mmCIF file of N, CA and C and ligand atoms in Angstrom:
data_model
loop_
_atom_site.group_PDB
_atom_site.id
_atom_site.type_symbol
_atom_site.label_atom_id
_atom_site.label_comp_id
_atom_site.label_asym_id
_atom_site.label_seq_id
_atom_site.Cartn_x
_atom_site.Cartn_y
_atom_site.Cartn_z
ATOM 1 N N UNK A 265 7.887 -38.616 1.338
ATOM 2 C CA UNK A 265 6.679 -37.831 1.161
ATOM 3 C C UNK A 265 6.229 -37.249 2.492
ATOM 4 N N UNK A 266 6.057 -38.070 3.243
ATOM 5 C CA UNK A 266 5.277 -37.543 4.611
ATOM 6 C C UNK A 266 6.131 -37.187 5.689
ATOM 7 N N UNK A 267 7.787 -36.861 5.134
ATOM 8 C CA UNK A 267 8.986 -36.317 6.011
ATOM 9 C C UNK A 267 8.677 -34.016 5.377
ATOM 10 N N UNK A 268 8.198 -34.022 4.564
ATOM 11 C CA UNK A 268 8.061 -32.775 4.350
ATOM 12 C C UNK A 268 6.868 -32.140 4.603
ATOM 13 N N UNK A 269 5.504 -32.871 5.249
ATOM 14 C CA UNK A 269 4.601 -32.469 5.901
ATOM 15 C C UNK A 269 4.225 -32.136 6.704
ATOM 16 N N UNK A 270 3.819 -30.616 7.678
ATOM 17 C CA UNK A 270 3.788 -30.744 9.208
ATOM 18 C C UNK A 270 2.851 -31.195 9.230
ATOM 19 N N UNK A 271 2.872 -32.204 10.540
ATOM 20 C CA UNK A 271 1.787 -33.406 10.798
ATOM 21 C C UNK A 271 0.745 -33.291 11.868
ATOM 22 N N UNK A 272 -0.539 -33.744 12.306
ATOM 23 C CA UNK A 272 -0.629 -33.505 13.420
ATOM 24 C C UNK A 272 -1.507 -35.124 14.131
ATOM 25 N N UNK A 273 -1.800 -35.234 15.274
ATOM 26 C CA UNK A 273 -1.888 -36.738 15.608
ATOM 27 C C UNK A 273 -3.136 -36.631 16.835
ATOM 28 N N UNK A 274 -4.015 -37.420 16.524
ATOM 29 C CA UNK A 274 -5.274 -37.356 17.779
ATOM 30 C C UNK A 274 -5.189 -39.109 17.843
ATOM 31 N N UNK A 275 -5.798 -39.624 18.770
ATOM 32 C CA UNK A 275 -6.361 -40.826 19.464
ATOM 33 C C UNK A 275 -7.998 -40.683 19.887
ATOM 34 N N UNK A 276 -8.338 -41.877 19.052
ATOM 35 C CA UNK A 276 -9.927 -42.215 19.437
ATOM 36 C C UNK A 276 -9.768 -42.951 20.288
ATOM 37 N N UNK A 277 -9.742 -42.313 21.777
ATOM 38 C CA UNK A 277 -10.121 -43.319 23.199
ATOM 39 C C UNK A 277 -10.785 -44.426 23.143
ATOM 40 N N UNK A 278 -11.936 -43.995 22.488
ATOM 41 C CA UNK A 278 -13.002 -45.255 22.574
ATOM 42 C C UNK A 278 -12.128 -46.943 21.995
ATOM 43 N N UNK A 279 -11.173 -46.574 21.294
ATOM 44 C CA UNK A 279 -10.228 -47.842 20.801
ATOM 45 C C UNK A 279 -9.235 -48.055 21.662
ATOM 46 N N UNK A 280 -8.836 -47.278 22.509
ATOM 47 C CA UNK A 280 -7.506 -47.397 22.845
ATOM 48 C C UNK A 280 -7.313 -48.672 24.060
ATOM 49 N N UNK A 281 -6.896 -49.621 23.517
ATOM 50 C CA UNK A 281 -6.845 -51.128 24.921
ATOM 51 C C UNK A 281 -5.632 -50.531 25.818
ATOM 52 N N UNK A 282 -5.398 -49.318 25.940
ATOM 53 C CA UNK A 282 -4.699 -48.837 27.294
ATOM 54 C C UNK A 282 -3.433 -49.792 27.401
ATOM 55 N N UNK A 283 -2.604 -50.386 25.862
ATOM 56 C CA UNK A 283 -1.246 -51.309 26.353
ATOM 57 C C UNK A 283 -0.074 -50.372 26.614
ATOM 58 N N UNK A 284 -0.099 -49.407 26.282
ATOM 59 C CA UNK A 284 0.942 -48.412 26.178
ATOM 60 C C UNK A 284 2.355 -48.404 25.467
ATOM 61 N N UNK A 285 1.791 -49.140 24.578
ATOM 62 C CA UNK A 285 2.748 -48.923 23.349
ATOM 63 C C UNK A 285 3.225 -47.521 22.769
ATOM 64 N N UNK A 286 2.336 -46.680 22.658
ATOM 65 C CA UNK A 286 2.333 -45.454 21.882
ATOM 66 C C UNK A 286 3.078 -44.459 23.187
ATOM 67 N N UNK A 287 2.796 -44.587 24.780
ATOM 68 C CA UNK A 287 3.656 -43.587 25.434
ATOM 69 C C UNK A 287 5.478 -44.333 25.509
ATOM 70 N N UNK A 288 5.702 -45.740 25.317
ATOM 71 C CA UNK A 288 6.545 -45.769 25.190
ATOM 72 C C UNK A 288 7.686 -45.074 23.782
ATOM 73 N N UNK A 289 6.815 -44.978 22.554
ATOM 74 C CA UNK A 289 7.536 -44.983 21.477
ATOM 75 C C UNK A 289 7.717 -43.419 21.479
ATOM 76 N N UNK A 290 6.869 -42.318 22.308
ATOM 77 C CA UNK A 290 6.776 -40.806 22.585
ATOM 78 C C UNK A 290 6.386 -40.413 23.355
ATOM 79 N N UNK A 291 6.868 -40.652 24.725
ATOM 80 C CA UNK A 291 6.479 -40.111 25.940
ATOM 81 C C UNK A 291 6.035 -38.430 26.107
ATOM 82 N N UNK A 292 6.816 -37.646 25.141
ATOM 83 C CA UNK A 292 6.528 -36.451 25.069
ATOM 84 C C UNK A 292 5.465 -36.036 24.633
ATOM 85 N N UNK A 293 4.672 -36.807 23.626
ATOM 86 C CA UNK A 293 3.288 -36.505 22.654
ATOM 87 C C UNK A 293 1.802 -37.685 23.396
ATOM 88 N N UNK A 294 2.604 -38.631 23.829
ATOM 89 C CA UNK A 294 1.467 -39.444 24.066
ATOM 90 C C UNK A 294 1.589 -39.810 25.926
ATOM 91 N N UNK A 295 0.551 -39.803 26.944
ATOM 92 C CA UNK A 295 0.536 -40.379 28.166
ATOM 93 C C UNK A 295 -0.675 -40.829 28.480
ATOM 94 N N UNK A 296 -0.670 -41.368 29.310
ATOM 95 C CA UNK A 296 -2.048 -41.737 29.738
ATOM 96 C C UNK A 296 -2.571 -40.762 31.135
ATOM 97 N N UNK A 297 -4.011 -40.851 31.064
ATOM 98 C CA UNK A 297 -4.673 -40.111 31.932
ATOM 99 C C UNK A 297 -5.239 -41.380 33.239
ATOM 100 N N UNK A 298 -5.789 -40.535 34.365
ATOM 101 C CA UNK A 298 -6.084 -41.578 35.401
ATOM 102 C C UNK A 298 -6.960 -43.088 34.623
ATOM 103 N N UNK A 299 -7.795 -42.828 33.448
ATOM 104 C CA UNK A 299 -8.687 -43.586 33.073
ATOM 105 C C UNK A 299 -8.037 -44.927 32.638
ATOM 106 N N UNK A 300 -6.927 -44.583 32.320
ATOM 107 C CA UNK A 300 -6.074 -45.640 31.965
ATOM 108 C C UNK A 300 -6.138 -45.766 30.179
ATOM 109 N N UNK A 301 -6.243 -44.679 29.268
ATOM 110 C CA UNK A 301 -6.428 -44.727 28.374
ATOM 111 C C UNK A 301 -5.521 -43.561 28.274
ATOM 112 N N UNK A 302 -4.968 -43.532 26.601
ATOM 113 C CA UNK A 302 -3.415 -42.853 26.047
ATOM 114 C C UNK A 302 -4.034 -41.706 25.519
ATOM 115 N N UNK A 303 -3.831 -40.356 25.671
ATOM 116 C CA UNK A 303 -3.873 -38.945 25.466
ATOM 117 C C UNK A 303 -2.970 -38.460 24.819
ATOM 118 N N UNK A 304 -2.999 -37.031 24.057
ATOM 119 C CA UNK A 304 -2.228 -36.403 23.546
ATOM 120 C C UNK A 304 -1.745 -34.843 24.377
ATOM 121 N N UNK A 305 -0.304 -34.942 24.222
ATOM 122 C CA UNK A 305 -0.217 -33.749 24.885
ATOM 123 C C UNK A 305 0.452 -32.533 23.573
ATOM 124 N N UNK A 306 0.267 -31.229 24.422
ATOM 125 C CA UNK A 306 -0.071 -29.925 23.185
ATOM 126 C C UNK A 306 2.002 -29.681 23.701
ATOM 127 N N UNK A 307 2.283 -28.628 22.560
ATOM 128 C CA UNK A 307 3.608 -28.992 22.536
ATOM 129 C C UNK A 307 4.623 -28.175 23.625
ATOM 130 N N UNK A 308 3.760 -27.684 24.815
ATOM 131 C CA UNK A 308 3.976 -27.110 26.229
ATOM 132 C C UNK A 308 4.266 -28.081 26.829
ATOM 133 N N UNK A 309 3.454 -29.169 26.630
ATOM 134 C CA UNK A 309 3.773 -30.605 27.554
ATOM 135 C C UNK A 309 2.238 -30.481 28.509
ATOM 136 N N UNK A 310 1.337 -29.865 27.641
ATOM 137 C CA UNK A 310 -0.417 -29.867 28.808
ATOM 138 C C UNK A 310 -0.769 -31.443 27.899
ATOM 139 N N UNK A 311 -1.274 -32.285 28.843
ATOM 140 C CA UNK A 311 -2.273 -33.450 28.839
ATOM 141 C C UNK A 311 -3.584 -32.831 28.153
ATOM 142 N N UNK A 312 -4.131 -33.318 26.917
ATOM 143 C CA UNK A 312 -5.485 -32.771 26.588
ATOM 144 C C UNK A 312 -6.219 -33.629 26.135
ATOM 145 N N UNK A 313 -6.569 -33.396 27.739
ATOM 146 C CA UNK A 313 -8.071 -34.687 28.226
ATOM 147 C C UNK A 313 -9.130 -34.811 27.616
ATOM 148 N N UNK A 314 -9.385 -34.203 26.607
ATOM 149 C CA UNK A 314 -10.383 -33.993 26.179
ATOM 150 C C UNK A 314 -10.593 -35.308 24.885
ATOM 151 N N UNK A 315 -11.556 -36.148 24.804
ATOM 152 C CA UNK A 315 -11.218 -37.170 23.974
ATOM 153 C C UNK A 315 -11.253 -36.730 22.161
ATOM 154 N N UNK A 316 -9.596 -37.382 21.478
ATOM 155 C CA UNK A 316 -9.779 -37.273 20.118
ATOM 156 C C UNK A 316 -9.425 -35.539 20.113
ATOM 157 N N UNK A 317 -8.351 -35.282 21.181
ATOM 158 C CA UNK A 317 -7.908 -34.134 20.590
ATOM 159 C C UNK A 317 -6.660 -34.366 20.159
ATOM 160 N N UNK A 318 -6.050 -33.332 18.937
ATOM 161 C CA UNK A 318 -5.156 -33.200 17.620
ATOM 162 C C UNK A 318 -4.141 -32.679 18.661
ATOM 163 N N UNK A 319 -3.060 -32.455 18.335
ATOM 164 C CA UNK A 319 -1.445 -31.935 18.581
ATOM 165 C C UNK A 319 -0.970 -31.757 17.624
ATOM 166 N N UNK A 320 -0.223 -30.689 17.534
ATOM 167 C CA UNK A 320 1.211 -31.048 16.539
ATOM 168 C C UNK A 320 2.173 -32.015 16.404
ATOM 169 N N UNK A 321 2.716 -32.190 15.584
ATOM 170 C CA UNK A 321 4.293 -33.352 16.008
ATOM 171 C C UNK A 321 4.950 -32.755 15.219
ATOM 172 N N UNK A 322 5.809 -32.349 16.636
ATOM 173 C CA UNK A 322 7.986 -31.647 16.425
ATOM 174 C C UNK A 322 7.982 -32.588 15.587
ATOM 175 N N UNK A 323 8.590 -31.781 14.824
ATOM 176 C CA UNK A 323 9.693 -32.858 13.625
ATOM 177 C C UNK A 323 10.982 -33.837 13.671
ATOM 178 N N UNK A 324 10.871 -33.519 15.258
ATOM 179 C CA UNK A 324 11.893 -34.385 15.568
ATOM 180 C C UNK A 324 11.541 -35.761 15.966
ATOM 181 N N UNK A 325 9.976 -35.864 16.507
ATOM 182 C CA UNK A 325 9.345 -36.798 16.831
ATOM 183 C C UNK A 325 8.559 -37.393 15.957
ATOM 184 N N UNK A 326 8.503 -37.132 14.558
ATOM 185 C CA UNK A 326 7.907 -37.735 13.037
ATOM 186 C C UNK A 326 7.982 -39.029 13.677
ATOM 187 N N UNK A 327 8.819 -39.669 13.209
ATOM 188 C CA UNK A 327 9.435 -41.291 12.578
ATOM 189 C C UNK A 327 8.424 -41.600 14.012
ATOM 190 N N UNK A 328 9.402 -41.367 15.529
ATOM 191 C CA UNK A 328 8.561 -42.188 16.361
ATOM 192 C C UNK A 328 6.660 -42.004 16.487
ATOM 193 N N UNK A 329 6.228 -40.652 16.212
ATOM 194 C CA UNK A 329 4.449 -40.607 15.677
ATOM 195 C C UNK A 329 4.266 -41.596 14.889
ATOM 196 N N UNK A 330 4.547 -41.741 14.216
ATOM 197 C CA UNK A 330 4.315 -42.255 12.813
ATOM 198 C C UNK A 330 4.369 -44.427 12.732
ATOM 199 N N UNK A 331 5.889 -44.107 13.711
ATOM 200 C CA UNK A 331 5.790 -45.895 13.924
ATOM 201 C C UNK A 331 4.747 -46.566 14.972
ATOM 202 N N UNK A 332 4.464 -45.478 16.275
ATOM 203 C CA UNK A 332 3.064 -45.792 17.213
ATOM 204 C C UNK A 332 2.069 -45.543 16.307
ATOM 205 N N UNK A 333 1.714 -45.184 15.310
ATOM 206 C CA UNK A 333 0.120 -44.930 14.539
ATOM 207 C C UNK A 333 0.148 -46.623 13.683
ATOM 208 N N UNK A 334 1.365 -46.828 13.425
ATOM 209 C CA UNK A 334 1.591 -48.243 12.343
ATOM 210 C C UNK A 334 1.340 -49.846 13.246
ATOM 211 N N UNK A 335 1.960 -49.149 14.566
ATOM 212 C CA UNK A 335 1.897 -50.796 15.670
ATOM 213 C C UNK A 335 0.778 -50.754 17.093
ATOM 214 N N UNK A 336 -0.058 -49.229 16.808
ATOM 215 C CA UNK A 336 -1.124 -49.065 18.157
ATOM 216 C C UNK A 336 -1.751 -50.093 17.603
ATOM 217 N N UNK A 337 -2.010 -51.259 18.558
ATOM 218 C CA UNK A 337 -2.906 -52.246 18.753
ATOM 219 C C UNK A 337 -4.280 -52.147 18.457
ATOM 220 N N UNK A 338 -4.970 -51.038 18.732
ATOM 221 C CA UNK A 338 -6.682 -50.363 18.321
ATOM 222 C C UNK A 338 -6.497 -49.979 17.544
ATOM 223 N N UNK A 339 -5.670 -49.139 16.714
ATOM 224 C CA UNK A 339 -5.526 -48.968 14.915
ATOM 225 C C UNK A 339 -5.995 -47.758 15.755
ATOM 226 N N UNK A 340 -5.507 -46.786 16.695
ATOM 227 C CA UNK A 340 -6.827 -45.449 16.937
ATOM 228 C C UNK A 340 -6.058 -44.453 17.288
ATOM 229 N N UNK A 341 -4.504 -44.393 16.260
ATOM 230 C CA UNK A 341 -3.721 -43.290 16.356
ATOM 231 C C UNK A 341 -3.787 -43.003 15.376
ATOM 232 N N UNK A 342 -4.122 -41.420 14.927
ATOM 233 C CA UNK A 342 -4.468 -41.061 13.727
ATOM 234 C C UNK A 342 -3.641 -39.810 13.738
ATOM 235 N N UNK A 343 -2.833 -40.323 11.989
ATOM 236 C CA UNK A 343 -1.476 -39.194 12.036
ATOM 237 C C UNK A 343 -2.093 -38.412 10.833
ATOM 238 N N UNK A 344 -2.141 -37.194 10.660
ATOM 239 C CA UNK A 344 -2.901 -36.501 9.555
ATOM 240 C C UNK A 344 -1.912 -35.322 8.806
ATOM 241 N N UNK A 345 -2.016 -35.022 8.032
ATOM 242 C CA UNK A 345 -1.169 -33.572 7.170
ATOM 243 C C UNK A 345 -2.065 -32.191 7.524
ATOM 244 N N UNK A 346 -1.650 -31.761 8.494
ATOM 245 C CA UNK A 346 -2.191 -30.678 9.128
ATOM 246 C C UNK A 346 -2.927 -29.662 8.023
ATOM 247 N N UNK A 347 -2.496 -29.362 6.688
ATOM 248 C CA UNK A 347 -2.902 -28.233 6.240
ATOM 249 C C UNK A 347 -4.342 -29.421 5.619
ATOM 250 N N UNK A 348 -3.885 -30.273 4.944
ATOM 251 C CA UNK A 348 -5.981 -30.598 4.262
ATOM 252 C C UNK A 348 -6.364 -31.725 4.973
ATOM 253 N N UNK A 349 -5.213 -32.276 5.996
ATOM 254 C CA UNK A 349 -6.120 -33.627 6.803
ATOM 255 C C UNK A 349 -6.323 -34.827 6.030
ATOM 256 N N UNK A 350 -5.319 -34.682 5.577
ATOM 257 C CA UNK A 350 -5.084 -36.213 4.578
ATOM 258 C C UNK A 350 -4.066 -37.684 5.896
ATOM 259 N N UNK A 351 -4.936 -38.422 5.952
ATOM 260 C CA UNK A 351 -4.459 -39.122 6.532
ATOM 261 C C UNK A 351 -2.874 -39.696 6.513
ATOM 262 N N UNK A 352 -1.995 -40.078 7.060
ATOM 263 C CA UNK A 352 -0.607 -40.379 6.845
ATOM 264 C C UNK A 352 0.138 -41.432 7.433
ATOM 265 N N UNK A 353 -0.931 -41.859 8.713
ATOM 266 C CA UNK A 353 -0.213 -43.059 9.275
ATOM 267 C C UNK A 353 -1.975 -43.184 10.023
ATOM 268 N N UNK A 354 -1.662 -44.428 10.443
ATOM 269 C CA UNK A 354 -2.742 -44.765 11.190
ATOM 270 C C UNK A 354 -4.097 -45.248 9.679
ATOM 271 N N UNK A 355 -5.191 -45.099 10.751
ATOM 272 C CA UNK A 355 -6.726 -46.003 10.428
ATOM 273 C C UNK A 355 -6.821 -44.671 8.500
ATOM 274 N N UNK A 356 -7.021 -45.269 7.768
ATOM 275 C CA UNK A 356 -7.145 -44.548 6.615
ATOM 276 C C UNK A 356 -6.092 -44.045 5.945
ATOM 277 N N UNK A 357 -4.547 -44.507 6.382
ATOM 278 C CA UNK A 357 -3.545 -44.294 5.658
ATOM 279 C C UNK A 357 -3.375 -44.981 4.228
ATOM 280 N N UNK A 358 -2.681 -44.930 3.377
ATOM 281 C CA UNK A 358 -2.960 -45.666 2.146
ATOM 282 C C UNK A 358 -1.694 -46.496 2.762
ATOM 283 N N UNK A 359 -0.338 -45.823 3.506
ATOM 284 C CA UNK A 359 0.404 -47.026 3.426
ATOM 285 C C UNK A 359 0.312 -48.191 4.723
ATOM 286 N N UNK A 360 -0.645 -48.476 5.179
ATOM 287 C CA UNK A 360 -1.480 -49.210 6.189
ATOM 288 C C UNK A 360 -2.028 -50.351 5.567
HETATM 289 S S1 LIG B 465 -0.755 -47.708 21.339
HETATM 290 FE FE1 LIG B 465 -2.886 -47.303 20.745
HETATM 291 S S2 LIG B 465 -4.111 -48.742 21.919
HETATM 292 FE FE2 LIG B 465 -2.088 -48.636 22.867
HETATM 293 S S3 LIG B 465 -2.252 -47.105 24.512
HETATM 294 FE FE3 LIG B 465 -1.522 -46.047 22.670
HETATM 295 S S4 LIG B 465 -3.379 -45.288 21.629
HETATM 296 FE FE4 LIG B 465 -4.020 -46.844 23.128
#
């Protein structure tokens, strides 16, 4: 189901215990900023510092989005179906 959806993925800072689980599983989509808390980057590779901002996720990077939204420790990776924002992994997923 959620392999034919383009997806897109934000982080609520305010949760994030900074273990860095999520830049290991996608270094390309997820890093951390000086604060020591995990960010999303836009699909240029810009850091967007801005807290609880969305990205796309390449389709090549599904499975690994999707397994950091299932094992982030703060539950505060939120994977969504870009066109109505139906949750898909993470805090409000049904399969969570
Ligand atoms: S896995 Fe979750 S809690 Fe851990 S650094 Fe990433 S967003 Fe923060």
């Amino acid at each position: 189901m959620a392999e034919e959806r383009e997806l897109e993925v934000s982080i609520d800072q305010d949760a994030c215990t900074g273990d860095g689980l999520c830049v290991q599983y996608a270094p390309e989509v997820f890093e951390f900023d000086i604060d020591g808390l995990a960010y999303v980057k836009n699909l240029k590779g810009d850091l967007l510092t801005t807290e609880g901002s969305q990205t796309a996720v390449p389709e090549r990077l599904r499975l690994d989005i999707v397994n950091a939204a299932h094992d982030c420790p703060g539950e505060c990776i939120y994977v969504r179906d870009q066109a109505d924002k139906t949750p898909v992994a993470g805090p409000g997923a049904e399969t969570d």
